[in-house]
Amino acid sequence: MAERMLQFVRLRQAQPDKRDLSARRSDFGEIYREFAAEAAAEQSSRCSQCGVPFCSVHCPLNNNIPDWLKLTAEGRLEEAYEVSSATNTFPEICGRICPQDRLCEGNCVIEKGFESVTIGAVEKYITDTAWEKGWVRPPTPRQELPYSVGIIGAGPAGLAVAERLRLRGYQVHVYDRYDRVGGLMIYGIPNFKLEKDVVLRRWQQYEAGGIQFHLNLAVGRDISLAELRARHDAVFIGTGVYKARDIECVGSGLDGIVPALDYLTASNRDNLGDAVPDFASGALNAKGKRVVVVGGGDTAMDCVRTAVRQGATSVTCLYRRDKANMPGSMREVKNAEEEGVEFTWLAAPEAFLGDAGSARGGEGQVSGVRAVRMHLGLPDATGRQQVAPIAGSQFTIPCDLAIKALGFDPEDLPLAFGEPALPVTKWGTLKVHHRTMMTELPGVFAGGDIVRGASLVVWAIRDGRDAAEQIDAYVKAKASQALATAAE
């Protein structure tokens, strides 16, 4: 057991060992082995306990990271869990999927010659231990309140709202159009990053705490937003963003060109034991195929690494910028390279090529991607370097399956919900007052990706926790006002 901190001067940074490469390429199990208790304590002891902890400053949740690292180093794991869970609804999930290299670990103040403190893996270790020891308890309130809140969307933002309000005694109802709880955590993120039991046990725990889930229920189809507003004292919208961005180029209508989320959802459903006709038919299965993934974010990395595990004969990632400008986690890029993914940097698709004839009666089957080399130019208004094609640099990559991982935009919620008064921004995200998180519709709040655009799970959790505070204040103020009016 570590007895003091600042051990970075003698201990090297270490992550949990990865499973054997050949084994992890052939299954969907998480790639990292469990941290041994001694190793977790040693890595925690590397923390310098600095006066201004930039790890906490750059964490969207402002987690008290130095505190729970010190407690872990001292072997006080139950206290470490209490500190960790005080600011984070899902520490075991953030420890697995957060891009720590861009957030907490990437901003560690330890000199880079010593490398940053290992944070994400320790966070995962603390909470996994808490589950094993029975320290994680359902969100059971001390006292029930007569107020109810409806939450649209069972993703990280909606679940964070549900947990915080249930602990305060609210009657919480979560509505989701899918058949399982978790949103993109259950259907969008592959098992090798986040095994689904980790998400499903939270669902079971929340039901045990009295949160009621209404699944396979779509707002606007099965129930209206007006009905939910009449049924509940407040409503939170946390639907996320699911509309895939597209690319307009020749051959986009060919068979074998699919959106990333359709592909990932089919794979995750198959791993959950669901019957997935498009997976069984091969339409959304990379087995035996040459795969090209267009894009450079975390979703693209999920796709290329899924294709490897499905048995693709080759997997290529086509990205229009260079490696340094990848928007995704560098840790995920490194994992993909280790697993055999080929990266073609500074190249963008110009056209999809196809073979004539199609079993589906379409334009034909995709057989390749014609791409053009790009070069980086001057930064634009956002500070990011612009890209421009290099004349005469076209080349072709053969493929049988092309996956477009170009990001996500919000769906038209006013149309989907049948509520034209629901205001949106020019990007299609919901417009809210950023202090109260309430829309122009009284009592209707929103947060997560549907407000900020496609972002990280940790930001959705932050929005959900903040929204819960605002909903609580709104409902209680409204109740007090009603009592005052009745007394007059």
Coordinates of C-alpha atoms in Angstrom, one line a residue:
M1 CA 0.0 0.0 0.0
A2 CA 1.3 3.4 -0.9
E3 CA 2.0 5.6 2.2
R4 CA 2.6 8.9 0.4
M5 CA 2.0 10.6 -2.8
L6 CA 4.2 12.3 -5.5
Q7 CA 5.6 8.9 -6.5
F8 CA 5.8 9.9 -10.1
V9 CA 9.5 10.6 -9.6
R10 CA 10.2 6.8 -9.1
L11 CA 7.2 5.0 -10.6
R12 CA 6.6 5.0 -14.4
Q13 CA 3.1 5.6 -15.7
A14 CA 1.3 2.4 -16.5
Q15 CA -2.1 1.4 -17.9
P16 CA -3.7 -2.0 -17.3
D17 CA -2.3 -4.6 -19.6
K18 CA -4.0 -5.2 -22.9
R19 CA -5.3 -8.6 -23.8
D20 CA -3.3 -10.6 -26.4
L21 CA -3.7 -9.0 -29.8
S22 CA -4.8 -12.1 -31.6
A23 CA -7.5 -12.8 -28.9
R24 CA -8.9 -9.3 -28.9
R25 CA -9.1 -9.2 -32.7
S26 CA -11.4 -12.2 -32.7
D27 CA -13.9 -11.2 -30.0
F28 CA -15.8 -8.2 -28.6
G29 CA -14.5 -8.4 -25.0
E30 CA -13.0 -5.3 -23.5
I31 CA -9.4 -5.0 -24.5
Y32 CA -7.9 -4.0 -21.1
R33 CA -7.3 -6.5 -18.3
E34 CA -8.4 -5.6 -14.8
F35 CA -6.1 -3.5 -12.6
A36 CA -4.6 -5.4 -9.7
A37 CA -5.2 -3.7 -6.4
E38 CA -1.5 -3.0 -5.8
A39 CA -1.0 -1.6 -9.3
A40 CA -4.0 0.7 -9.0
A41 CA -2.7 2.0 -5.6
E42 CA 0.8 2.5 -7.1
Q43 CA -0.5 4.4 -10.1
S44 CA -2.7 6.5 -7.9
S45 CA 0.3 7.4 -5.7
R46 CA 2.0 9.1 -8.7
C47 CA -0.4 12.1 -8.2
S48 CA 1.4 15.2 -7.2
Q49 CA -1.7 16.6 -5.3
C50 CA -1.1 20.0 -6.9
G51 CA -2.7 23.1 -5.5
V52 CA -4.6 23.8 -8.8
P53 CA -5.6 20.4 -10.2
F54 CA -5.9 20.9 -13.9
C55 CA -7.2 17.3 -14.2
S56 CA -10.4 18.5 -12.3
V57 CA -10.5 21.8 -14.1
H58 CA -10.5 20.1 -17.5
C59 CA -13.0 17.4 -16.5
P60 CA -16.5 18.4 -17.6
L61 CA -17.8 17.1 -14.3
N62 CA -15.0 18.8 -12.3
N63 CA -14.4 15.4 -10.6
N64 CA -12.4 15.6 -7.4
I65 CA -9.7 13.5 -9.0
P66 CA -6.7 14.1 -6.7
D67 CA -8.9 13.2 -3.7
W68 CA -10.0 9.8 -4.9
L69 CA -6.5 9.1 -6.2
K70 CA -5.1 9.7 -2.7
L71 CA -7.8 7.5 -1.1
T72 CA -7.1 4.8 -3.6
A73 CA -3.3 5.0 -2.9
E74 CA -4.1 4.6 0.8
G75 CA -6.4 1.6 0.2
R76 CA -9.6 3.4 1.2
L77 CA -11.6 2.3 -1.8
E78 CA -15.1 2.7 -0.4
E79 CA -14.3 6.3 0.5
A80 CA -12.8 6.8 -3.0
Y81 CA -16.0 5.5 -4.5
E82 CA -18.1 7.9 -2.5
V83 CA -16.0 10.8 -3.6
S84 CA -16.0 9.7 -7.2
S85 CA -19.7 9.1 -7.4
A86 CA -20.5 12.3 -5.7
T87 CA -19.8 14.2 -8.9
N88 CA -20.3 11.5 -11.6
T89 CA -23.4 9.5 -12.2
F90 CA -21.5 6.8 -14.2
P91 CA -17.8 6.7 -13.2
E92 CA -17.4 3.1 -14.4
I93 CA -18.6 4.2 -17.9
C94 CA -16.5 7.4 -18.0
G95 CA -13.5 5.4 -16.9
R96 CA -13.9 3.2 -19.9
I97 CA -14.9 5.5 -22.7
C98 CA -13.8 9.1 -21.9
P99 CA -11.0 10.4 -24.0
Q100 CA -8.7 11.0 -21.0
D101 CA -5.8 11.8 -23.2
R102 CA -7.7 15.0 -24.3
L103 CA -9.3 15.8 -20.9
C104 CA -8.0 14.9 -17.4
E105 CA -4.8 13.0 -18.2
G106 CA -4.0 15.3 -21.1
N107 CA -3.9 18.3 -18.7
C108 CA -2.0 16.7 -15.8
V109 CA 0.6 19.1 -14.6
I110 CA 3.3 16.5 -14.0
E111 CA 6.2 17.2 -16.4
K112 CA 5.8 15.3 -19.6
G113 CA 9.1 13.5 -19.1
F114 CA 7.4 11.6 -16.3
E115 CA 4.0 11.3 -18.1
S116 CA 0.6 12.0 -16.6
V117 CA -1.1 10.2 -13.8
T118 CA -3.2 7.2 -14.9
I119 CA -6.8 8.4 -14.1
G120 CA -9.4 6.7 -16.3
A121 CA -8.3 3.2 -15.5
V122 CA -8.2 3.9 -11.7
E123 CA -11.7 5.4 -12.0
K124 CA -12.9 2.2 -13.6
Y125 CA -11.2 0.1 -11.0
I126 CA -12.7 2.0 -8.1
T127 CA -16.3 1.7 -9.4
D128 CA -16.0 -1.9 -10.6
T129 CA -14.7 -2.8 -7.1
A130 CA -17.7 -0.9 -5.6
W131 CA -20.1 -3.0 -7.7
E132 CA -18.3 -6.2 -6.5
K133 CA -18.4 -5.2 -2.9
G134 CA -22.1 -4.0 -3.0
W135 CA -21.3 -0.4 -2.3
V136 CA -23.3 0.8 -5.3
R137 CA -26.9 1.3 -4.1
P138 CA -30.2 2.1 -5.9
P139 CA -31.3 5.7 -5.9
T140 CA -33.8 5.4 -3.1
P141 CA -35.0 8.6 -1.6
R142 CA -35.4 9.3 2.1
Q143 CA -38.8 10.8 1.5
E144 CA -41.2 10.7 -1.4
L145 CA -42.4 13.9 -3.0
P146 CA -45.7 14.4 -4.8
Y147 CA -44.1 15.8 -7.9
S148 CA -43.4 13.9 -11.1
V149 CA -41.0 14.5 -13.9
G150 CA -41.1 13.0 -17.4
I151 CA -37.8 12.4 -19.2
I152 CA -37.6 11.8 -22.9
G153 CA -34.6 9.7 -23.8
A154 CA -32.8 7.0 -21.8
G155 CA -29.3 8.0 -22.7
P156 CA -26.7 9.4 -20.4
A157 CA -28.3 12.9 -20.0
G158 CA -31.7 11.5 -19.3
L159 CA -30.4 8.9 -16.9
A160 CA -28.4 11.5 -15.0
V161 CA -31.5 13.6 -14.6
A162 CA -33.5 10.6 -13.5
E163 CA -31.0 9.5 -10.8
R164 CA -30.5 13.0 -9.3
L165 CA -34.3 13.7 -9.1
R166 CA -35.2 10.3 -7.8
L167 CA -32.7 10.7 -4.9
R168 CA -34.6 13.9 -4.0
G169 CA -37.9 12.0 -3.9
Y170 CA -39.4 12.8 -7.3
Q171 CA -41.6 10.3 -9.2
V172 CA -39.5 9.8 -12.3
H173 CA -40.7 8.4 -15.6
V174 CA -38.3 7.8 -18.5
Y175 CA -39.7 7.4 -22.0
D176 CA -37.6 6.0 -24.8
R177 CA -38.3 4.8 -28.4
Y178 CA -35.9 1.9 -28.1
D179 CA -36.3 -1.5 -26.3
R180 CA -33.3 -1.0 -24.0
V181 CA -32.0 1.7 -21.7
G182 CA -28.7 3.4 -22.4
G183 CA -29.1 5.2 -25.8
L184 CA -25.9 5.2 -27.7
M185 CA -24.1 3.6 -24.8
I186 CA -26.1 0.4 -25.5
Y187 CA -26.4 0.5 -29.3
G188 CA -23.7 2.9 -30.5
I189 CA -20.5 2.0 -28.5
P190 CA -19.0 -1.5 -29.2
N191 CA -18.5 -4.0 -26.4
F192 CA -14.7 -3.9 -26.7
K193 CA -14.9 -0.3 -25.2
L194 CA -18.0 -0.8 -23.1
E195 CA -19.4 -4.2 -22.3
K196 CA -23.2 -4.0 -22.2
D197 CA -23.6 -5.6 -18.8
V198 CA -22.0 -2.4 -17.4
V199 CA -24.9 -0.4 -18.8
L200 CA -27.7 -2.9 -18.2
R201 CA -26.9 -3.3 -14.5
R202 CA -27.5 0.5 -14.1
W203 CA -30.9 0.0 -15.7
Q204 CA -31.7 -2.7 -13.2
Q205 CA -30.5 -0.6 -10.3
Y206 CA -32.6 2.4 -11.3
E207 CA -35.7 0.3 -11.6
A208 CA -34.9 -1.1 -8.1
G209 CA -34.8 2.6 -7.0
G210 CA -38.3 3.3 -8.3
I211 CA -37.5 4.9 -11.6
Q212 CA -40.2 3.9 -14.1
F213 CA -39.2 3.2 -17.7
H214 CA -41.6 3.3 -20.7
L215 CA -39.7 1.7 -23.6
N216 CA -40.7 1.2 -27.2
L217 CA -42.6 4.4 -26.9
A218 CA -41.9 7.3 -29.3
V219 CA -43.0 10.8 -28.5
G220 CA -44.9 12.2 -31.4
R221 CA -46.0 8.7 -32.4
D222 CA -47.3 7.0 -29.3
I223 CA -47.7 10.0 -27.0
S224 CA -47.6 13.7 -27.6
L225 CA -45.4 16.2 -25.9
A226 CA -48.5 18.1 -24.8
E227 CA -49.7 14.9 -23.0
L228 CA -46.4 14.5 -21.2
R229 CA -46.5 18.2 -20.1
A230 CA -50.0 17.6 -18.8
R231 CA -49.0 14.4 -17.0
H232 CA -45.8 15.7 -15.3
D233 CA -44.7 18.8 -13.4
A234 CA -41.7 19.1 -15.7
V235 CA -40.3 17.4 -18.8
F236 CA -36.7 17.0 -19.8
I237 CA -35.7 16.3 -23.4
G238 CA -32.5 14.3 -23.8
T239 CA -33.0 12.5 -27.1
G240 CA -29.4 12.9 -28.4
V241 CA -28.6 13.3 -32.1
Y242 CA -29.0 10.3 -34.4
K243 CA -29.4 11.8 -37.9
A244 CA -26.3 10.8 -39.8
R245 CA -24.4 13.4 -41.8
D246 CA -24.0 12.4 -45.4
I247 CA -21.5 13.1 -48.2
E248 CA -22.7 14.1 -51.6
C249 CA -20.6 12.4 -54.3
V250 CA -21.1 10.2 -57.3
G251 CA -22.3 6.6 -56.5
S252 CA -23.7 7.4 -53.0
G253 CA -26.7 5.2 -53.8
L254 CA -24.8 2.0 -54.4
D255 CA -25.5 -1.0 -52.3
G256 CA -22.9 -1.7 -49.7
I257 CA -22.6 2.0 -48.6
V258 CA -24.0 2.3 -45.1
P259 CA -24.2 4.9 -42.2
A260 CA -22.0 4.2 -39.3
L261 CA -24.8 4.1 -36.7
D262 CA -26.8 1.5 -38.7
Y263 CA -23.6 -0.6 -38.9
L264 CA -22.7 -0.3 -35.2
T265 CA -26.3 -0.9 -34.0
A266 CA -26.6 -4.1 -36.0
S267 CA -23.3 -5.4 -34.5
N268 CA -24.3 -4.5 -31.0
R269 CA -27.8 -6.0 -31.3
D270 CA -26.2 -9.2 -32.7
N271 CA -23.9 -9.3 -29.7
L272 CA -26.9 -8.8 -27.4
G273 CA -28.5 -11.9 -29.0
D274 CA -31.1 -10.0 -31.1
A275 CA -32.2 -11.2 -34.5
V276 CA -30.8 -8.7 -37.0
P277 CA -31.9 -9.6 -40.6
D278 CA -29.5 -7.1 -42.2
F279 CA -26.6 -8.5 -40.2
A280 CA -27.5 -12.1 -41.0
S281 CA -27.8 -11.3 -44.7
G282 CA -24.4 -9.7 -44.7
A283 CA -25.6 -6.2 -45.6
L284 CA -24.3 -4.9 -42.2
N285 CA -21.7 -7.5 -41.6
A286 CA -18.0 -7.0 -42.6
K287 CA -17.1 -10.7 -42.6
G288 CA -14.9 -11.5 -45.6
K289 CA -15.2 -8.0 -47.0
R290 CA -12.8 -5.2 -47.9
V291 CA -14.0 -2.3 -45.7
V292 CA -13.4 1.4 -46.1
V293 CA -14.5 3.8 -43.3
V294 CA -14.8 7.5 -44.2
G295 CA -14.2 9.7 -41.2
G296 CA -11.8 10.3 -38.3
G297 CA -13.7 10.6 -35.1
D298 CA -14.4 8.1 -32.3
T299 CA -17.3 6.7 -34.3
A300 CA -15.0 5.9 -37.2
M301 CA -12.6 4.2 -34.8
D302 CA -15.5 2.1 -33.5
C303 CA -16.4 1.1 -37.0
V304 CA -12.9 0.1 -38.1
R305 CA -12.3 -1.9 -35.0
T306 CA -15.7 -3.6 -35.2
A307 CA -14.9 -4.6 -38.8
V308 CA -11.7 -6.2 -37.7
R309 CA -13.5 -8.3 -35.2
Q310 CA -16.2 -9.4 -37.7
G311 CA -13.5 -10.8 -39.9
A312 CA -13.0 -8.3 -42.7
T313 CA -10.2 -9.1 -45.1
S314 CA -8.9 -5.5 -45.0
V315 CA -10.0 -2.4 -43.2
T316 CA -9.0 1.1 -44.3
C317 CA -9.8 4.4 -42.6
L318 CA -10.0 7.3 -45.1
Y319 CA -9.5 10.7 -43.4
R320 CA -9.1 14.1 -45.1
R321 CA -6.7 15.6 -42.6
D322 CA -3.6 14.2 -41.0
K323 CA -3.1 12.2 -37.8
A324 CA -2.4 15.2 -35.6
N325 CA -5.8 16.7 -36.6
M326 CA -7.9 13.6 -35.9
P327 CA -10.9 14.6 -33.8
G328 CA -11.0 11.2 -32.1
S329 CA -9.0 9.9 -29.2
M330 CA -5.3 9.2 -30.0
R331 CA -5.6 6.2 -27.7
E332 CA -8.3 4.7 -29.9
V333 CA -6.2 5.4 -33.1
K334 CA -3.3 3.6 -31.5
N335 CA -5.5 0.6 -30.7
A336 CA -6.8 0.5 -34.2
E337 CA -3.3 0.6 -35.7
E338 CA -2.3 -2.3 -33.4
E339 CA -5.2 -4.3 -34.6
G340 CA -4.3 -4.0 -38.2
V341 CA -6.3 -1.0 -39.5
E342 CA -4.7 0.9 -42.3
F343 CA -5.0 4.6 -42.2
T344 CA -5.0 6.7 -45.4
W345 CA -4.4 10.3 -44.2
L346 CA -5.0 13.5 -46.2
A347 CA -7.5 11.8 -48.6
A348 CA -11.2 12.4 -49.2
P349 CA -13.7 10.4 -51.2
E350 CA -14.5 11.8 -54.6
A351 CA -16.8 9.0 -55.9
F352 CA -18.0 5.5 -55.0
L353 CA -17.4 3.0 -57.8
G354 CA -19.8 0.1 -58.4
D355 CA -20.5 -3.1 -60.3
A356 CA -23.6 -3.1 -62.5
G357 CA -26.6 -5.0 -61.2
S358 CA -27.9 -5.4 -57.7
A359 CA -29.9 -8.0 -55.9
R360 CA -31.9 -5.1 -54.4
G361 CA -32.6 -3.4 -57.7
G362 CA -30.4 -0.4 -56.9
E363 CA -27.6 1.2 -58.8
G364 CA -25.3 -1.7 -58.2
Q365 CA -22.8 -3.0 -55.6
V366 CA -20.0 -0.8 -54.4
S367 CA -16.6 -2.1 -55.5
G368 CA -14.3 0.8 -54.6
V369 CA -13.8 4.4 -53.4
R370 CA -12.1 6.9 -55.7
A371 CA -10.3 9.3 -53.4
V372 CA -8.3 12.5 -53.9
R373 CA -5.2 13.6 -52.0
M374 CA -5.6 16.7 -49.8
H375 CA -3.3 19.2 -48.4
L376 CA -3.6 21.3 -45.3
G377 CA -3.8 25.1 -45.8
L378 CA -4.2 28.1 -43.5
P379 CA -6.4 27.9 -40.4
D380 CA -10.1 29.0 -40.7
A381 CA -12.0 31.2 -38.2
T382 CA -12.1 28.3 -35.7
G383 CA -8.4 27.9 -35.8
R384 CA -8.5 24.5 -37.7
Q385 CA -6.5 24.1 -40.8
Q386 CA -8.5 24.1 -44.0
V387 CA -8.1 21.3 -46.6
A388 CA -8.0 21.5 -50.3
P389 CA -7.7 18.8 -53.0
I390 CA -4.4 18.2 -54.9
A391 CA -5.2 18.3 -58.6
G392 CA -4.5 15.0 -60.5
S393 CA -3.9 13.0 -57.3
Q394 CA -6.9 10.6 -57.6
F395 CA -6.5 7.0 -56.5
T396 CA -8.9 4.0 -55.9
I397 CA -9.3 1.8 -52.8
P398 CA -11.1 -1.4 -53.5
C399 CA -14.0 -2.2 -51.1
D400 CA -17.1 -4.3 -50.7
L401 CA -18.4 -2.3 -47.8
A402 CA -18.1 1.5 -47.3
I403 CA -19.1 3.0 -44.0
K404 CA -19.8 6.7 -43.7
A405 CA -18.8 7.9 -40.2
L406 CA -19.1 11.7 -40.7
G407 CA -20.9 12.7 -37.5
F408 CA -24.4 13.3 -36.4
D409 CA -27.0 16.1 -36.6
P410 CA -30.2 16.5 -34.7
E411 CA -33.5 15.3 -36.0
D412 CA -36.3 17.8 -36.5
L413 CA -37.8 17.5 -33.1
P414 CA -40.6 20.1 -33.5
L415 CA -41.8 18.0 -36.5
A416 CA -41.3 14.7 -34.8
F417 CA -43.0 15.8 -31.5
G418 CA -45.7 17.6 -33.3
E419 CA -44.8 20.7 -31.3
P420 CA -44.0 23.6 -33.7
A421 CA -43.5 26.0 -30.7
L422 CA -40.4 24.0 -29.6
P423 CA -37.6 26.4 -30.6
V424 CA -34.4 25.3 -32.3
T425 CA -31.2 27.0 -33.3
K426 CA -29.9 27.4 -36.8
W427 CA -28.1 24.0 -36.4
G428 CA -31.4 22.3 -35.5
T429 CA -30.4 21.8 -31.8
L430 CA -32.9 22.7 -29.2
K431 CA -32.7 26.3 -28.0
V432 CA -32.6 26.7 -24.2
H433 CA -31.8 29.4 -21.7
H434 CA -28.3 28.3 -20.8
R435 CA -28.7 29.3 -17.1
T436 CA -32.0 27.5 -16.5
M437 CA -31.7 24.9 -19.3
M438 CA -35.4 25.5 -20.0
T439 CA -36.8 26.0 -23.5
E440 CA -39.4 28.6 -24.4
L441 CA -42.1 26.1 -23.4
P442 CA -42.6 26.5 -19.6
G443 CA -41.5 23.5 -17.7
V444 CA -39.8 21.8 -20.7
F445 CA -36.0 21.5 -20.2
A446 CA -33.4 20.0 -22.4
G447 CA -29.7 19.0 -22.3
G448 CA -27.1 16.7 -23.8
D449 CA -26.3 16.4 -27.5
I450 CA -29.8 17.6 -28.5
V451 CA -28.7 21.0 -27.1
R452 CA -24.9 21.1 -27.6
G453 CA -24.6 18.9 -30.7
A454 CA -22.8 15.6 -30.9
S455 CA -20.4 15.5 -28.0
L456 CA -19.1 13.2 -25.2
V457 CA -21.0 11.1 -22.8
V458 CA -19.3 13.0 -19.9
W459 CA -20.8 16.3 -21.2
A460 CA -24.3 14.7 -21.4
I461 CA -23.9 13.6 -17.8
R462 CA -22.9 17.1 -16.8
D463 CA -25.9 18.6 -18.6
G464 CA -28.2 16.0 -16.9
R465 CA -27.0 16.8 -13.4
D466 CA -27.2 20.5 -14.0
A467 CA -30.7 20.2 -15.5
A468 CA -31.9 18.2 -12.5
E469 CA -30.9 21.1 -10.2
Q470 CA -32.8 23.5 -12.4
I471 CA -35.9 21.3 -12.6
D472 CA -35.9 20.9 -8.9
A473 CA -35.8 24.6 -8.4
Y474 CA -38.5 25.2 -11.0
V475 CA -41.0 22.6 -9.6
K476 CA -40.6 23.7 -6.0
A477 CA -40.9 27.4 -6.9
K478 CA -44.0 26.6 -8.9
A479 CA -45.5 24.6 -6.0
S480 CA -44.7 27.5 -3.5
Q481 CA -46.3 30.0 -5.8
A482 CA -49.5 27.8 -6.1
L483 CA -49.7 27.6 -2.3
A484 CA -49.3 31.3 -1.9
T485 CA -52.0 31.9 -4.5
A486 CA -54.3 29.5 -2.8
A487 CA -53.8 31.2 0.6
E488 CA -54.8 34.6 -0.7

